[in-house]
Structures are given as C-alpha cells and as structure tokens.
Amino acid sequence: MEIFRDFTFDAAHAIEGLPDGHKCKHMHGHTYRLTVYLTGGLDPTIGWILDFADLKKLVWTECLDVLDHKNLNEIAGMGSPTCENITLWIWGRLKPKLPGLTQITVREGANSGCTYSG
C-alpha cells in the first residue's frame, strides 16, 4: 500500500549560465508543490502506514523550513536550483528519515515538474 501527502512552499531562484533574454536567468519565484509517497505495512492497532501529522512535521523540519520563502540559490548543497536539483536535494534529506519513501514529485507550477524515485 502507498500513501502520499502534498505540500506547498514559495521560493525564488535564478538559473545561471542561461543565455541573455531567457526568463529563468533572472531572479523569479514559484509556488512549488511537493508530493511525498511512502509504502509500508499497516499498523495493526491503528490501521495506518504513518500518521500524516508526523509526516508533515518531518517534511517541514527537514526541508520546507529551509526552502520556504527563501532564495534557493543560497541553499547549501543544492547546486543550481533547477526543479531537478531541488527534487534531488529534498530526496537526500528525506530518504534517511523515511525508509518507506518511494517517490517525490516537485512541481514549479501547474504544468511542469520533476519526479524522482531513487
């Protein structure tokens, strides 16, 4: 069985190395949407894989407190703050804490994003 939870965070970034005139070369922001997927067995007493409140607290503590309303170009260890690198950075912080983590998706808006499953 697999569960998921959605989160949103707002952040700004600029992508270096792009040609003049490219809209992503200059500082701009997005409302990102993060979806975290977990698998696991059901707790026989309670009947869930993980308390959604515990998942929310962990994702905020490990990732979103660092990213929300921040300049992603200043986040240590992220590299160029592309959607792909943001996804890898989040995975790297969550996977050690969530062994059942199977996939994450980061969306920059309604029409584009990146999915990673390790």
Short mmCIF file of C-alpha atoms in Angstrom, two decimals:
data_model
loop_
_atom_site.label_atom_id
_atom_site.label_comp_id
_atom_site.label_asym_id
_atom_site.label_seq_id
_atom_site.Cartn_x
_atom_site.Cartn_y
_atom_site.Cartn_z
CA MET A 1 0.00 0.00 0.00
CA GLU A 2 1.19 3.52 -0.74
CA ILE A 3 0.24 6.82 0.85
CA PHE A 4 1.07 10.35 -0.25
CA ARG A 5 0.88 13.87 1.08
CA ASP A 6 1.06 17.20 -0.75
CA PHE A 7 2.89 20.29 0.46
CA THR A 8 3.43 23.77 -0.96
CA PHE A 9 6.23 26.24 -0.48
CA ASP A 10 7.16 29.54 -2.06
CA ALA A 11 10.72 30.31 -3.09
CA ALA A 12 12.80 32.34 -5.53
CA HIS A 13 15.68 31.33 -7.77
CA ALA A 14 17.70 32.26 -10.83
CA ILE A 15 19.42 29.79 -13.13
CA GLU A 16 22.96 30.83 -14.02
CA GLY A 17 24.52 30.10 -17.40
CA LEU A 18 21.41 30.68 -19.46
CA PRO A 19 21.53 32.98 -22.50
CA ASP A 20 20.56 36.62 -22.23
CA GLY A 21 16.84 37.02 -22.60
CA HIS A 22 15.95 33.66 -21.04
CA LYS A 23 13.29 34.31 -18.40
CA CYS A 24 14.83 31.89 -15.90
CA LYS A 25 18.19 33.69 -15.92
CA HIS A 26 16.79 36.42 -13.68
CA MET A 27 15.54 36.08 -10.12
CA HIS A 28 11.92 34.95 -10.07
CA GLY A 29 9.65 32.91 -7.83
CA HIS A 30 7.36 29.93 -7.84
CA THR A 31 4.78 28.36 -5.63
CA TYR A 32 6.19 24.85 -5.59
CA ARG A 33 4.12 21.77 -4.87
CA LEU A 34 5.82 18.76 -3.33
CA THR A 35 4.21 15.31 -3.22
CA VAL A 36 5.82 12.67 -0.99
CA TYR A 37 4.96 8.97 -1.49
CA LEU A 38 5.55 6.22 1.10
CA THR A 39 4.95 2.50 1.21
CA GLY A 40 4.70 0.28 4.22
CA GLY A 41 2.61 -2.13 6.17
CA LEU A 42 -0.42 -1.10 8.12
CA ASP A 43 0.00 -0.67 11.84
CA PRO A 44 -2.23 -3.50 13.15
CA THR A 45 -3.61 -1.42 16.01
CA ILE A 46 -4.24 1.92 14.34
CA GLY A 47 -4.60 0.88 10.71
CA TRP A 48 -2.28 3.35 9.02
CA ILE A 49 1.20 3.29 7.48
CA LEU A 50 2.27 6.57 9.08
CA ASP A 51 0.45 9.37 10.84
CA PHE A 52 0.04 12.17 8.27
CA ALA A 53 0.75 14.69 11.06
CA ASP A 54 4.12 13.03 11.72
CA LEU A 55 4.91 13.09 8.00
CA LYS A 56 4.00 16.77 7.81
CA LYS A 57 6.24 17.63 10.77
CA LEU A 58 9.19 15.71 9.31
CA VAL A 59 8.91 17.23 5.83
CA TRP A 60 8.68 20.74 7.26
CA THR A 61 11.54 20.22 9.71
CA GLU A 62 13.90 18.56 7.22
CA CYS A 63 13.06 20.50 4.07
CA LEU A 64 10.41 23.17 3.92
CA ASP A 65 11.64 25.24 6.86
CA VAL A 66 14.87 25.55 4.86
CA LEU A 67 13.21 26.28 1.48
CA ASP A 68 10.01 28.22 2.15
CA HIS A 69 10.24 31.93 1.31
CA LYS A 70 13.96 31.62 0.64
CA ASN A 71 16.38 32.29 -2.22
CA LEU A 72 17.16 28.77 -3.45
CA ASN A 73 20.48 29.95 -4.89
CA GLU A 74 21.67 30.29 -1.28
CA ILE A 75 20.75 26.76 -0.11
CA ALA A 76 23.88 24.78 0.80
CA GLY A 77 24.36 21.57 -1.14
CA MET A 78 21.68 22.19 -3.76
CA GLY A 79 23.77 23.39 -6.67
CA SER A 80 21.92 25.14 -9.46
CA PRO A 81 18.32 25.38 -8.17
CA THR A 82 16.61 23.69 -11.11
CA CYS A 83 13.50 21.65 -10.46
CA GLU A 84 15.63 18.53 -10.89
CA ASN A 85 18.20 19.61 -8.28
CA ILE A 86 15.51 20.75 -5.84
CA THR A 87 13.96 17.28 -6.15
CA LEU A 88 17.29 15.54 -5.52
CA TRP A 89 18.05 17.81 -2.55
CA ILE A 90 14.69 17.04 -0.93
CA TRP A 91 15.12 13.29 -1.57
CA GLY A 92 18.56 13.37 0.04
CA ARG A 93 17.15 14.91 3.21
CA LEU A 94 14.03 12.74 3.47
CA LYS A 95 15.20 9.26 2.46
CA PRO A 96 17.42 8.68 5.54
CA LYS A 97 14.48 9.59 7.80
CA LEU A 98 11.76 7.79 5.81
CA PRO A 99 12.86 4.29 4.78
CA GLY A 100 9.48 3.72 3.10
CA LEU A 101 9.94 6.74 0.82
CA THR A 102 9.33 5.59 -2.75
CA GLN A 103 8.94 8.76 -4.79
CA ILE A 104 8.74 12.52 -4.65
CA THR A 105 7.42 14.99 -7.19
CA VAL A 106 8.24 18.70 -7.22
CA ARG A 107 6.13 20.97 -9.42
CA GLU A 108 7.13 24.53 -10.31
CA GLY A 109 3.57 25.34 -11.24
CA ALA A 110 0.57 23.62 -12.76
CA ASN A 111 2.33 22.40 -15.90
CA SER A 112 5.90 21.34 -15.11
CA GLY A 113 7.86 19.40 -12.54
CA CYS A 114 10.21 16.56 -11.74
CA THR A 115 9.62 13.11 -10.25
CA TYR A 116 12.35 11.04 -8.58
CA SER A 117 12.14 7.55 -7.16
CA GLY A 118 15.69 6.86 -6.09
#
